[in-house]
Amino acid sequence: MTDHYDAIILGAGAAGMMCALRAGQRGRRVLIVEKLARPGAKILISGGGRCNFTNIHTAPDRFISANPHFVKSALSRYTPRDFLSLVEGHGIAWHEKTLGQLFCDGSARQIVDMLVEEVGQAGGTFALGQEIASVSHDGERFTVETQDGLFTAQKLVIATGGPSIPKMGATGFAYDLARQFGLKVVEPRPALVPLTLKGEDLLFRELSGVSSDVIASAGKAQFREAALFTHRGLSGPAILQVSSFWRPGDSIAIDFFPDRPADWLLTAKREEPRRAIRNLLGEGLPERLAAVLAEKLALDGPLQEIADKRLRAAQERLSRWAFTPSGSEGFAKAEVTVGGIATAELSSQTMESKKRPGLYAIGEAVDVTGWLGGYNFQWAWASGNACGLAL
Ligand code: FDA
C-alpha cells in the first residue's frame, strides 16, 4: 500500500519537527519518518537534560559555514523570541544561565512534548521506528520505502542531522542522500568536541578534573570560558568552542590569566619581592595547575631571585600557552558536526535544492554549525521554520 503526502520529512529531530508543525499549520499533509522509536532523542540529552534551547545573542556571526551569509534570512525570520513565545505558550518555565543561554527549569522532555503536541495539532503524522530502505524520485514524486511500506510526496525534506554521537544511531545518511541527488557535501568534521594531548603536553593530563577560566583561541576565533583538563587532554566550554575552528596539525593557545595587565609578574616582583612564584600563580589558578605551569616554566623560589627577562618570557607564555592537540575525541564525543550539505546547493530563503526542486535540507545536515550555547537549536528551529513556510 502506498500513502501519499504533500511532504515527507526524514528525521523527527529539532529541525524536522519545527518544519512539520509549520507546514502542517499551513494546511500541508505532512509525514515525519524517523528511524528511532521516539522523536527528539538529541533534544532529550541536550543541555545536560535541560535543553539549552536557544541563545538570546543569536546573530549570523555565531555560525560557521562556507557561506557565512547563508543563515541570515532564516535567522531573521525566526528569532530566539519566537521560540521563547512557543515555550511560554506551553507554560514551560525557563531561565538564562550564562552568556545568553536559555534552558528549561524542568526537563528537555518538555521541549520534545511541546513539539510533538504542536505537530499533532497541525495535523502532522509520525512514522516512528522506520528503517529507510530506499529513496527515489520519478521526476514528479519522491518515494520513501521502509519496512512498513511506501510513502510518496512531491516534496522531501532531509532533516536527519549529522554523524555526531553514532551510539545514538547518528550516521552520514543525510550526506549519502544528498549525494544520491547530485548535491555537494562539505567534508564533515567533529565539532564542539574535546581535544586530545600527547607527548610534550602529557604533564597537563595529570591535571584531570582541574578547570580554570581562560581565553582559548584557534586562529582568529577566541572564547573566554572555562577550560577543563581531562585524562585524555582538554575539554570544557572554551575548548569545545575552539575545537569547531581547529584543524588537525594546528595549535591552539590558552591565556591562563585573561584579566592580568601585560607586566603583572614584573609589577609583583617590585611590590612583593619575597613572594614565591608558585604562590603568586596559585592566586589566579587552581593550585595543581599553578604547580604544573611553574614546573613547565622551570620557575621556583621568590620573585626577587628570578631575572626580569625570565619573568617577561613567563608572562608572554602564560598569556599564549600553545598546545598542539594530537587529535579530537571524534564524532563519538562531538556535540555537532562542522560541514555537511553545501549551502551553495540550497536557497537560503526556503532551504530547497537549486538543482532538485522539491528536495530540501535543514538543521545540522546542512553546512551550518553554531557556537556552543543554544545556537545549534536556534539554527534547527529557524531553518525548519523557513522550510516549513515553503512546503
Ligand atoms: P537531530 O539529530 O536532532 O535529528 C535528526 C533525526 O533524524 C533524529 O531523530 C535521528 O534519529 C533521525 N534519523 C537519522 N538518520 C535517520 C534515517 N536514516 N532515517 C530516519 N531517521 C533518521 N544544541 C543546542 O543548541 N543546545 C544544547 O543544549 C545542545 N546540547 C547537545 C548535547 C549533546 C550531547 C549533543 C550530541 C548535541 C547537543 N546540541 C545542542 C546539538 C543539537 O542537539 C543539534 O544541533 C540538533 O539536535 C540538530 O537538530 P536536527 O534536527 O538537525 O538533527
XYZ file of C-alpha atoms and ligand atoms in Angstrom:
444
model
C 0.000 0.000 0.000
C 1.285 3.495 -0.822
C 0.483 6.538 1.328
C 0.554 9.962 -0.342
C 1.529 13.206 1.406
C 2.280 16.777 0.401
C 5.683 16.495 2.054
C 7.771 13.801 3.724
C 10.275 14.933 6.326
C 13.066 12.484 7.117
C 14.066 12.781 10.798
C 11.973 13.703 13.852
C 14.633 15.876 15.454
C 14.558 19.564 16.292
C 14.575 20.806 12.684
C 12.232 18.133 11.327
C 9.541 18.709 13.946
C 9.696 22.505 13.587
C 9.381 22.126 9.822
C 6.441 19.705 10.169
C 4.483 21.886 12.557
C 4.915 24.990 10.392
C 3.972 23.172 7.164
C 1.027 21.483 8.918
C -0.215 24.832 10.207
C -0.292 25.971 6.581
C -2.556 23.074 5.664
C 0.070 20.721 4.237
C -0.323 16.967 4.749
C 2.997 16.066 6.302
C 4.622 12.779 7.309
C 7.736 12.574 9.502
C 9.694 9.364 9.006
C 12.003 8.598 11.960
C 14.229 5.597 12.472
C 14.176 5.633 16.271
C 11.133 4.552 18.261
C 10.786 8.050 19.759
C 11.204 11.566 18.386
C 13.716 14.163 19.591
C 16.420 11.879 21.016
C 19.142 14.558 20.884
C 16.851 17.165 22.392
C 16.338 14.858 25.374
C 20.059 14.611 26.155
C 20.830 18.225 25.338
C 21.974 20.813 27.832
C 22.613 18.148 30.476
C 18.914 17.108 30.255
C 17.597 20.683 30.486
C 17.942 21.620 26.787
C 19.728 24.888 26.090
C 17.017 25.620 23.520
C 18.220 28.994 22.221
C 20.587 31.894 22.785
C 19.404 35.492 23.009
C 22.637 36.669 21.354
C 21.858 34.791 18.161
C 23.421 36.562 15.171
C 24.903 35.334 11.884
C 28.466 35.664 13.222
C 27.773 32.898 15.756
C 27.657 30.299 12.963
C 30.357 28.531 10.945
C 29.617 27.830 7.286
C 31.407 28.018 3.935
C 28.960 30.869 3.229
C 28.584 32.993 6.376
C 25.674 34.913 4.788
C 23.549 31.809 4.254
C 21.993 31.811 7.744
C 20.823 35.438 7.637
C 17.433 35.050 6.012
C 16.215 32.104 8.104
C 17.554 33.526 11.385
C 15.895 36.889 10.783
C 12.525 35.252 10.122
C 12.575 33.053 13.242
C 14.261 34.594 16.257
C 15.013 33.355 19.786
C 12.000 35.460 20.879
C 9.754 33.486 18.511
C 10.849 30.181 20.019
C 10.524 31.612 23.512
C 6.911 32.596 22.771
C 6.221 28.985 21.820
C 7.898 27.749 25.017
C 5.969 30.214 27.178
C 2.735 29.397 25.357
C 3.172 25.842 26.634
C 3.781 27.055 30.177
C 7.375 25.790 30.201
C 9.457 27.590 32.829
C 12.932 28.684 31.699
C 15.947 30.608 32.876
C 19.013 32.309 31.429
C 22.108 30.506 32.638
C 25.079 32.403 31.289
C 26.118 34.184 28.078
C 22.513 34.408 26.849
C 21.888 30.657 27.065
C 18.242 29.774 27.781
C 17.436 26.468 29.495
C 14.275 24.741 30.744
C 13.892 24.922 34.526
C 12.485 21.409 34.421
C 13.475 18.980 31.707
C 14.299 18.748 27.994
C 11.370 16.325 27.794
C 9.076 19.388 27.946
C 10.531 20.698 24.660
C 10.036 17.337 22.944
C 6.466 17.045 24.281
C 5.741 20.588 23.117
C 6.964 19.884 19.578
C 5.138 16.556 19.339
C 1.931 18.224 20.514
C 2.343 21.083 18.018
C 2.975 18.660 15.146
C -0.134 16.703 16.163
C -2.282 19.839 16.390
C -1.073 20.867 12.951
C -2.242 17.512 11.585
C 1.224 16.023 11.034
C 1.797 12.268 11.192
C 4.779 10.444 12.704
C 6.027 7.146 11.272
C 8.438 6.036 14.019
C 10.889 3.128 14.101
C 11.242 3.152 10.330
C 14.334 1.790 8.616
C 14.568 3.640 5.297
C 15.418 1.090 2.589
C 15.419 3.488 -0.346
C 14.517 6.981 -1.505
C 13.781 7.659 -5.155
C 12.349 10.329 -7.418
C 10.450 9.588 -10.604
C 10.596 13.114 -11.971
C 7.416 14.101 -10.176
C 7.266 12.446 -6.774
C 9.654 11.193 -4.134
C 9.107 7.671 -2.847
C 10.413 6.581 0.535
C 10.463 2.858 1.144
C 10.541 1.493 4.688
C 9.721 -1.859 6.241
C 6.137 -0.620 6.681
C 5.551 0.269 3.059
C 5.888 3.032 0.519
C 5.308 6.724 1.193
C 5.212 9.281 -1.593
C 5.182 13.072 -1.741
C 6.078 15.855 -4.126
C 8.398 17.327 -1.547
C 11.101 15.680 0.536
C 12.988 17.253 3.438
C 16.321 15.876 4.663
C 16.354 16.539 8.432
C 18.356 13.540 9.618
C 21.102 15.562 11.340
C 24.827 14.865 11.339
C 27.026 11.905 12.352
C 27.807 13.148 15.891
C 27.200 10.510 18.593
C 26.920 7.326 16.483
C 25.923 5.457 19.665
C 22.550 7.188 19.275
C 22.260 5.949 15.710
C 23.631 9.122 14.109
C 25.123 8.486 10.663
C 26.064 10.283 7.474
C 22.678 9.302 5.980
C 21.851 12.928 5.074
C 25.067 13.254 3.078
C 24.554 9.957 1.229
C 21.056 11.013 0.271
C 22.211 14.481 -0.800
C 24.933 12.932 -2.980
C 22.407 10.497 -4.437
C 20.532 13.545 -5.750
C 23.698 15.246 -7.006
C 24.184 17.728 -4.148
C 27.703 18.537 -2.915
C 28.731 17.939 0.677
C 31.358 19.951 2.564
C 33.688 17.454 4.280
C 32.166 16.835 7.746
C 34.363 17.146 10.870
C 33.550 16.656 14.553
C 32.904 19.978 16.337
C 32.226 21.098 19.917
C 34.443 18.173 20.852
C 37.183 17.580 23.465
C 40.757 17.691 22.139
C 43.426 15.124 22.973
C 47.042 15.764 24.033
C 50.202 13.699 23.688
C 53.964 13.873 24.143
C 55.124 17.308 25.322
C 51.775 18.077 26.875
C 51.460 14.865 28.914
C 52.113 16.702 32.162
C 48.816 18.516 31.736
C 46.906 15.253 31.636
C 47.859 14.742 35.280
C 45.522 17.649 35.970
C 42.440 15.604 35.080
C 39.393 17.291 36.627
C 41.007 20.719 37.092
C 39.280 23.632 35.364
C 40.062 27.315 35.012
C 38.595 30.451 33.420
C 40.719 31.165 30.336
C 40.699 32.674 26.882
C 41.206 29.870 24.362
C 41.939 30.657 20.749
C 42.299 28.820 17.471
C 43.358 31.123 14.665
C 41.239 34.263 14.949
C 38.486 32.589 16.981
C 38.675 33.412 20.707
C 36.444 32.297 23.560
C 36.512 33.261 27.215
C 35.024 30.426 29.240
C 36.210 27.528 31.390
C 38.800 25.046 30.129
C 38.894 21.617 31.738
C 41.838 19.231 31.839
C 40.835 15.607 31.271
C 42.729 12.317 31.391
C 42.903 12.467 27.582
C 43.508 16.161 27.043
C 41.394 19.310 27.099
C 37.672 19.943 27.341
C 35.273 22.465 28.919
C 33.266 25.120 27.057
C 36.265 27.241 25.930
C 37.923 24.208 24.342
C 34.706 22.853 22.800
C 34.193 26.260 21.192
C 37.677 26.444 19.659
C 37.510 22.790 18.557
C 34.997 23.843 15.871
C 37.694 26.057 14.330
C 40.647 23.722 14.937
C 42.131 21.548 12.203
C 44.492 18.607 12.743
C 48.091 19.795 12.972
C 47.123 23.316 14.123
C 47.905 24.547 17.599
C 45.527 26.306 19.960
C 46.526 28.927 22.523
C 45.359 29.471 26.080
C 45.601 32.668 28.097
C 45.678 31.398 31.693
C 45.472 34.908 33.176
C 42.982 36.774 30.986
C 42.475 39.616 33.487
C 46.108 40.439 34.296
C 47.795 43.511 32.795
C 50.756 42.953 30.472
C 53.586 43.366 33.035
C 51.932 41.767 36.033
C 54.773 39.434 37.048
C 57.314 42.284 36.974
C 54.978 44.510 38.957
C 54.514 41.740 41.520
C 58.304 41.339 41.789
C 58.644 45.054 42.570
C 55.807 45.064 45.100
C 56.358 41.688 46.799
C 59.924 40.591 46.011
C 59.910 37.779 48.564
C 56.746 36.175 47.337
C 57.137 32.669 45.895
C 56.253 32.440 42.193
C 54.106 29.326 42.719
C 52.117 31.111 45.336
C 51.566 34.047 43.008
C 50.418 31.823 40.140
C 48.148 29.989 42.581
C 46.351 33.239 43.315
C 44.528 33.207 39.981
C 44.590 29.488 39.210
C 43.779 26.153 40.854
C 46.806 25.076 42.911
C 47.626 21.960 40.879
C 47.535 23.904 37.633
C 49.770 26.636 39.089
C 52.267 23.953 40.150
C 52.362 22.334 36.694
C 52.763 25.684 34.939
C 55.598 26.691 37.293
C 57.277 23.330 36.648
C 56.902 23.714 32.885
C 58.334 27.238 33.091
C 61.125 25.918 35.349
C 60.385 28.744 37.789
C 60.732 28.321 41.531
C 61.535 30.346 44.638
C 60.922 34.011 45.469
C 60.318 36.533 42.686
C 63.418 38.574 43.601
C 65.621 35.628 42.582
C 64.132 35.409 39.085
C 65.583 37.639 36.374
C 63.231 40.165 34.754
C 63.922 38.608 31.375
C 62.637 35.242 32.543
C 59.581 36.794 34.155
C 58.807 38.654 30.923
C 59.095 35.409 28.952
C 56.845 33.661 31.521
C 54.196 36.405 31.232
C 54.253 36.042 27.479
C 53.942 32.255 27.621
C 51.191 32.247 30.244
C 49.104 34.548 28.069
C 49.546 32.450 24.901
C 50.317 28.917 26.046
C 50.400 26.817 22.878
C 49.058 23.286 22.745
C 49.185 21.156 19.627
C 46.368 18.654 20.120
C 47.118 15.173 18.821
C 43.506 14.907 17.708
C 39.942 15.207 18.949
C 37.688 12.681 20.624
C 35.908 12.397 17.286
C 32.251 12.003 16.361
C 31.784 9.701 19.370
C 32.005 12.740 21.671
C 31.216 15.638 19.312
C 28.077 17.654 20.063
C 27.763 18.694 16.454
C 29.330 18.464 13.008
C 31.079 21.177 11.045
C 30.449 20.758 7.312
C 27.527 18.979 5.674
C 25.262 19.585 2.688
C 26.776 22.562 0.852
C 24.849 25.798 1.327
C 25.692 26.687 -2.297
C 23.241 23.941 -3.280
C 20.330 25.449 -1.329
C 18.124 28.520 -1.353
C 18.746 30.455 1.860
C 15.081 31.542 1.802
C 13.468 28.111 1.566
C 16.266 25.524 2.041
C 15.237 23.996 -1.299
C 17.829 22.444 -3.572
C 18.563 24.629 -6.580
C 19.273 21.561 -8.739
C 16.462 19.348 -7.497
C 13.267 21.312 -6.960
C 11.162 19.632 -4.290
C 14.189 18.453 -2.279
C 15.046 20.405 0.891
C 17.679 20.115 3.655
C 17.547 21.669 7.143
C 19.211 21.589 10.562
C 22.552 20.004 11.300
C 22.555 18.112 7.976
C 23.421 21.429 6.302
C 26.877 23.056 6.379
C 25.907 25.412 9.210
C 27.283 24.954 12.727
C 26.555 27.154 15.700
C 28.750 28.011 18.633
C 28.123 26.201 21.878
C 25.253 27.695 23.873
C 21.875 27.092 22.207
C 22.854 28.356 18.754
C 22.564 24.949 17.113
C 18.969 24.526 18.204
C 18.197 28.074 17.063
C 19.502 27.099 13.612
C 17.357 23.937 13.673
C 14.235 25.981 14.573
C 14.997 28.766 12.058
C 15.866 26.509 9.115
C 12.912 24.225 9.923
C 10.623 27.244 10.004
C 11.951 28.640 6.699
C 11.443 25.298 5.014
C 8.017 24.687 6.592
C 6.836 28.035 5.225
C 7.877 26.962 1.742
C 6.465 23.437 1.582
P 18.769 15.783 15.125
O 19.977 14.946 15.264
O 18.202 16.431 16.306
O 17.594 14.932 14.466
C 17.793 14.059 13.401
C 16.757 12.954 13.489
O 16.856 12.155 12.319
C 16.988 12.030 14.678
O 15.789 11.837 15.367
C 17.502 10.761 14.033
O 17.177 9.590 14.767
C 16.797 10.791 12.691
N 17.465 9.989 11.677
C 18.798 9.897 11.442
N 19.031 9.052 10.425
C 17.829 8.624 10.004
C 17.416 7.731 8.974
N 18.297 7.091 8.200
N 16.089 7.501 8.822
C 15.182 8.121 9.609
N 15.522 8.966 10.594
C 16.828 9.216 10.788
N 22.449 22.208 20.779
C 21.958 23.312 21.395
O 21.618 24.291 20.731
N 21.827 23.321 22.761
C 22.164 22.252 23.539
O 21.960 22.261 24.761
C 22.736 21.123 22.900
N 23.187 20.055 23.629
C 23.668 18.942 22.995
C 24.121 17.873 23.750
C 24.601 16.725 23.130
C 25.136 15.583 23.965
C 24.597 16.656 21.704
C 25.067 15.424 20.995
C 24.167 17.737 20.948
C 23.708 18.899 21.587
N 23.294 20.005 20.842
C 22.823 21.116 21.496
C 23.268 19.984 19.368
C 21.835 19.687 18.891
O 21.383 18.510 19.517
C 21.782 19.526 17.383
O 22.362 20.643 16.757
C 20.333 19.397 16.918
O 19.737 18.274 17.526
C 20.255 19.265 15.407
O 18.899 19.114 15.061
P 18.490 18.295 13.769
O 17.015 18.222 13.793
O 19.163 18.840 12.579
O 19.117 16.855 13.989
